[in-house]
PDB file of C-alpha atoms in Angstrom:
ATOM      1  CA  UNK A 201      -0.011   0.289  -0.090  1.00  0.00           C
ATOM      2  CA  UNK A 202       1.154   3.467  -1.057  1.00  0.00           C
ATOM      3  CA  UNK A 203       2.182   5.995   1.697  1.00  0.00           C
ATOM      4  CA  UNK A 204      -0.084   9.122   2.692  1.00  0.00           C
ATOM      5  CA  UNK A 205       0.098  12.125   0.771  1.00  0.00           C
ATOM      6  CA  UNK A 206       0.889  15.012   3.336  1.00  0.00           C
ATOM      7  CA  UNK A 207       0.457  18.430   3.076  1.00  0.00           C
ATOM      8  CA  UNK A 208       2.023  21.648   4.613  1.00  0.00           C
ATOM      9  CA  UNK A 209       1.605  25.356   4.724  1.00  0.00           C
ATOM     10  CA  UNK A 210       4.589  27.639   5.491  1.00  0.00           C
ATOM     11  CA  UNK A 211       2.746  30.733   6.624  1.00  0.00           C
ATOM     12  CA  UNK A 212       4.257  31.330  10.578  1.00  0.00           C
ATOM     13  CA  UNK A 213       7.130  29.293   9.978  1.00  0.00           C
ATOM     14  CA  UNK A 214      10.650  29.415   9.185  1.00  0.00           C
ATOM     15  CA  UNK A 215      12.210  27.328   6.500  1.00  0.00           C
ATOM     16  CA  UNK A 216      13.905  25.540   9.390  1.00  0.00           C
ATOM     17  CA  UNK A 217      10.982  24.576  11.066  1.00  0.00           C
ATOM     18  CA  UNK A 218       9.321  23.680   7.489  1.00  0.00           C
ATOM     19  CA  UNK A 219      12.179  21.262   6.876  1.00  0.00           C
ATOM     20  CA  UNK A 220      12.424  19.782  10.119  1.00  0.00           C
ATOM     21  CA  UNK A 221       8.959  18.645   9.950  1.00  0.00           C
ATOM     22  CA  UNK A 222       9.575  17.302   6.429  1.00  0.00           C
ATOM     23  CA  UNK A 223      12.527  15.465   7.647  1.00  0.00           C
ATOM     24  CA  UNK A 224      10.269  14.171  10.774  1.00  0.00           C
ATOM     25  CA  UNK A 225       7.754  12.625   8.248  1.00  0.00           C
ATOM     26  CA  UNK A 226      10.147  11.006   6.076  1.00  0.00           C
ATOM     27  CA  UNK A 227       9.266  13.412   3.110  1.00  0.00           C
ATOM     28  CA  UNK A 228      11.585  12.654  -0.212  1.00  0.00           C
ATOM     29  CA  UNK A 229      10.199  15.480  -2.336  1.00  0.00           C
ATOM     30  CA  UNK A 230       8.181  18.579  -1.785  1.00  0.00           C
ATOM     31  CA  UNK A 231       5.768  19.311  -4.392  1.00  0.00           C
ATOM     32  CA  UNK A 232       5.315  23.297  -4.516  1.00  0.00           C
ATOM     33  CA  UNK A 233       1.570  24.158  -5.648  1.00  0.00           C
ATOM     34  CA  UNK A 234       1.603  27.847  -5.814  1.00  0.00           C
ATOM     35  CA  UNK A 235       0.801  29.399  -8.853  1.00  0.00           C
ATOM     36  CA  UNK A 236       3.295  31.680  -8.478  1.00  0.00           C
ATOM     37  CA  UNK A 237       6.626  30.389  -6.379  1.00  0.00           C
ATOM     38  CA  UNK A 238       7.683  33.382  -4.958  1.00  0.00           C
ATOM     39  CA  UNK A 239       7.230  34.703  -1.575  1.00  0.00           C
ATOM     40  CA  UNK A 240       8.175  38.064   0.648  1.00  0.00           C
ATOM     41  CA  UNK A 241       9.002  35.657   3.039  1.00  0.00           C
ATOM     42  CA  UNK A 242      13.140  34.859   3.352  1.00  0.00           C
ATOM     43  CA  UNK A 243      13.637  31.652   2.371  1.00  0.00           C
ATOM     44  CA  UNK A 244      10.391  30.802   0.864  1.00  0.00           C
ATOM     45  CA  UNK A 245      11.036  31.986  -3.109  1.00  0.00           C
ATOM     46  CA  UNK A 246      11.356  28.841  -5.380  1.00  0.00           C
ATOM     47  CA  UNK A 247      15.025  29.032  -5.616  1.00  0.00           C
ATOM     48  CA  UNK A 248      15.938  29.902  -1.945  1.00  0.00           C
ATOM     49  CA  UNK A 249      13.296  26.920  -0.584  1.00  0.00           C
ATOM     50  CA  UNK A 250      14.648  24.386  -3.561  1.00  0.00           C
ATOM     51  CA  UNK A 251      18.272  25.146  -2.515  1.00  0.00           C
ATOM     52  CA  UNK A 252      17.371  24.749   1.313  1.00  0.00           C
ATOM     53  CA  UNK A 253      15.659  21.297   0.730  1.00  0.00           C
ATOM     54  CA  UNK A 254      18.265  20.087  -1.796  1.00  0.00           C
ATOM     55  CA  UNK A 255      21.058  20.750   1.375  1.00  0.00           C
ATOM     56  CA  UNK A 256      18.360  18.784   3.684  1.00  0.00           C
ATOM     57  CA  UNK A 257      18.488  15.843   1.183  1.00  0.00           C
ATOM     58  CA  UNK A 258      14.842  16.658  -0.047  1.00  0.00           C
ATOM     59  CA  UNK A 259      13.825  17.135  -3.702  1.00  0.00           C
ATOM     60  CA  UNK A 260      11.883  19.688  -4.801  1.00  0.00           C
ATOM     61  CA  UNK A 261       9.241  20.189  -7.759  1.00  0.00           C
ATOM     62  CA  UNK A 262       6.969  22.939  -8.586  1.00  0.00           C
ATOM     63  CA  UNK A 263       3.993  22.185 -10.447  1.00  0.00           C
ATOM     64  CA  UNK A 264       2.786  25.559 -11.231  1.00  0.00           C
ATOM     65  CA  UNK A 265      -0.455  24.053 -12.935  1.00  0.00           C
ATOM     66  CA  UNK A 266      -2.062  22.923  -9.790  1.00  0.00           C
ATOM     67  CA  UNK A 267      -1.688  26.609  -8.230  1.00  0.00           C
ATOM     68  CA  UNK A 268      -5.102  28.434  -7.573  1.00  0.00           C
ATOM     69  CA  UNK A 269      -5.995  31.183 -10.202  1.00  0.00           C
ATOM     70  CA  UNK A 270      -5.774  34.688  -9.103  1.00  0.00           C
ATOM     71  CA  UNK A 271      -9.465  34.703  -8.560  1.00  0.00           C
ATOM     72  CA  UNK A 272      -9.278  31.765  -6.051  1.00  0.00           C
ATOM     73  CA  UNK A 273      -6.369  33.465  -4.220  1.00  0.00           C
ATOM     74  CA  UNK A 274      -8.519  36.881  -4.111  1.00  0.00           C
ATOM     75  CA  UNK A 275     -11.270  34.682  -2.596  1.00  0.00           C
ATOM     76  CA  UNK A 276      -9.304  33.051   0.323  1.00  0.00           C
ATOM     77  CA  UNK A 277      -7.885  36.475   1.117  1.00  0.00           C
ATOM     78  CA  UNK A 278     -11.338  37.797   1.480  1.00  0.00           C
ATOM     79  CA  UNK A 279     -12.377  35.043   3.560  1.00  0.00           C
ATOM     80  CA  UNK A 280     -14.564  32.978   0.913  1.00  0.00           C
ATOM     81  CA  UNK A 281     -12.686  29.603   1.245  1.00  0.00           C
ATOM     82  CA  UNK A 282     -15.701  28.138  -0.505  1.00  0.00           C
ATOM     83  CA  UNK A 283     -15.625  30.412  -3.445  1.00  0.00           C
ATOM     84  CA  UNK A 284     -11.877  29.487  -3.865  1.00  0.00           C
ATOM     85  CA  UNK A 285     -12.691  25.610  -3.794  1.00  0.00           C
ATOM     86  CA  UNK A 286     -15.504  26.069  -5.997  1.00  0.00           C
ATOM     87  CA  UNK A 287     -12.889  28.128  -8.427  1.00  0.00           C
ATOM     88  CA  UNK A 288     -10.347  25.748  -7.954  1.00  0.00           C
ATOM     89  CA  UNK A 289     -12.456  22.947  -8.875  1.00  0.00           C
ATOM     90  CA  UNK A 290     -13.200  24.206 -12.347  1.00  0.00           C
ATOM     91  CA  UNK A 291      -9.355  25.029 -12.797  1.00  0.00           C
ATOM     92  CA  UNK A 292      -8.436  21.368 -11.695  1.00  0.00           C
ATOM     93  CA  UNK A 293     -10.636  20.191 -14.547  1.00  0.00           C
ATOM     94  CA  UNK A 294      -8.080  21.546 -17.218  1.00  0.00           C
ATOM     95  CA  UNK A 295      -6.079  19.816 -19.401  1.00  0.00           C
ATOM     96  CA  UNK A 296      -2.567  21.016 -17.806  1.00  0.00           C
ATOM     97  CA  UNK A 297      -3.700  20.548 -14.016  1.00  0.00           C
ATOM     98  CA  UNK A 298      -4.800  17.156 -15.045  1.00  0.00           C
ATOM     99  CA  UNK A 299      -1.267  16.199 -16.393  1.00  0.00           C
ATOM    100  CA  UNK A 300       0.460  18.043 -13.690  1.00  0.00           C
ATOM    101  CA  UNK A 301      -2.117  15.933 -11.204  1.00  0.00           C
ATOM    102  CA  UNK A 302      -1.339  12.801 -12.951  1.00  0.00           C
ATOM    103  CA  UNK A 303       2.416  13.670 -12.364  1.00  0.00           C
ATOM    104  CA  UNK A 304       1.730  14.307  -8.932  1.00  0.00           C
ATOM    105  CA  UNK A 305      -0.224  10.881  -8.666  1.00  0.00           C
ATOM    106  CA  UNK A 306       2.717   8.931 -10.051  1.00  0.00           C
ATOM    107  CA  UNK A 307       5.335  10.257  -7.554  1.00  0.00           C
ATOM    108  CA  UNK A 308       2.964  10.164  -4.741  1.00  0.00           C
ATOM    109  CA  UNK A 309       2.906   6.438  -5.080  1.00  0.00           C
ATOM    110  CA  UNK A 310       6.472   5.785  -5.798  1.00  0.00           C
ATOM    111  CA  UNK A 311       7.952   8.046  -2.899  1.00  0.00           C
ATOM    112  CA  UNK A 312       6.839  10.176   0.158  1.00  0.00           C
ATOM    113  CA  UNK A 313       5.602  13.821  -0.913  1.00  0.00           C
ATOM    114  CA  UNK A 314       4.303  16.494   0.447  1.00  0.00           C
ATOM    115  CA  UNK A 315       2.493  19.234  -1.133  1.00  0.00           C
ATOM    116  CA  UNK A 316       3.561  22.816  -0.128  1.00  0.00           C
ATOM    117  CA  UNK A 317       1.273  26.264  -0.219  1.00  0.00           C
ATOM    118  CA  UNK A 318       1.302  29.191   2.096  1.00  0.00           C
ATOM    119  CA  UNK A 319      -2.031  28.919   4.474  1.00  0.00           C
ATOM    120  CA  UNK A 320      -1.385  27.511   7.663  1.00  0.00           C
ATOM    121  CA  UNK A 321      -4.866  26.000   7.640  1.00  0.00           C
ATOM    122  CA  UNK A 322      -5.254  23.186   5.376  1.00  0.00           C
ATOM    123  CA  UNK A 323      -9.088  23.702   5.648  1.00  0.00           C
ATOM    124  CA  UNK A 324      -8.952  26.914   3.340  1.00  0.00           C
ATOM    125  CA  UNK A 325      -5.949  26.281   1.354  1.00  0.00           C
ATOM    126  CA  UNK A 326      -6.358  24.410  -2.323  1.00  0.00           C
ATOM    127  CA  UNK A 327      -3.308  22.016  -1.327  1.00  0.00           C
ATOM    128  CA  UNK A 328      -6.020  19.841   0.590  1.00  0.00           C
ATOM    129  CA  UNK A 329      -8.044  19.975  -2.527  1.00  0.00           C
ATOM    130  CA  UNK A 330      -4.915  18.952  -4.708  1.00  0.00           C
ATOM    131  CA  UNK A 331      -3.956  16.119  -2.476  1.00  0.00           C
ATOM    132  CA  UNK A 332      -7.488  14.375  -1.774  1.00  0.00           C
ATOM    133  CA  UNK A 333      -7.800  14.682  -5.746  1.00  0.00           C
ATOM    134  CA  UNK A 334      -4.325  11.921  -5.655  1.00  0.00           C
ATOM    135  CA  UNK A 335      -6.648   9.343  -3.881  1.00  0.00           C
ATOM    136  CA  UNK A 336      -4.363   8.201  -1.147  1.00  0.00           C
ATOM    137  CA  UNK A 337      -5.124   9.253   2.202  1.00  0.00           C
ATOM    138  CA  UNK A 338      -3.931  12.533   3.357  1.00  0.00           C
ATOM    139  CA  UNK A 339      -1.702  13.744   6.460  1.00  0.00           C
ATOM    140  CA  UNK A 340      -1.462  17.355   7.107  1.00  0.00           C
ATOM    141  CA  UNK A 341       1.833  18.841   8.762  1.00  0.00           C
ATOM    142  CA  UNK A 342       2.298  21.502  10.446  1.00  0.00           C
ATOM    143  CA  UNK A 343       5.881  23.254  11.123  1.00  0.00           C
ATOM    144  CA  UNK A 344       6.697  24.974  14.240  1.00  0.00           C
ATOM    145  CA  UNK A 345       4.729  28.771  14.130  1.00  0.00           C
ATOM    146  CA  UNK A 346       7.169  31.445  15.365  1.00  0.00           C
ATOM    147  CA  UNK A 347       5.619  34.432  17.091  1.00  0.00           C
ATOM    148  CA  UNK A 348       4.917  37.415  15.001  1.00  0.00           C
ATOM    149  CA  UNK A 349       5.889  35.799  11.642  1.00  0.00           C
ATOM    150  CA  UNK A 350       2.256  35.416  10.427  1.00  0.00           C
TER     151      UNK A 350
END
């Protein structure tokens, strides 16, 4: 039986805490499902994160097609996660997102994978919808949260 697929959000965490949580869970590859893999938070932009993960012995894969469209991100920011879910479900039905989902599904059946996005709460983040679409059990990881970093 395949291992569960994990998810993690970096909101309120440091890169070191994120990596520690991934290591503790035995994650082999972090799959970034942000449409835009940049961040104002030090250490979470694509290049910096990929380099830190490589140093920790964890692979990095950015599947941009599994990111939330701009209108979905706006819905989350305005406190409307149900609207985001509807927008993302329509997006996920597209050819490119379906190909990326197939890639993720194949990878998740061969190794321990964790899906990354920003939001700390998996209930308000599209990464949960991505993980559930893979069809494996889902485990939500929570990196240590530092005071004042939200």
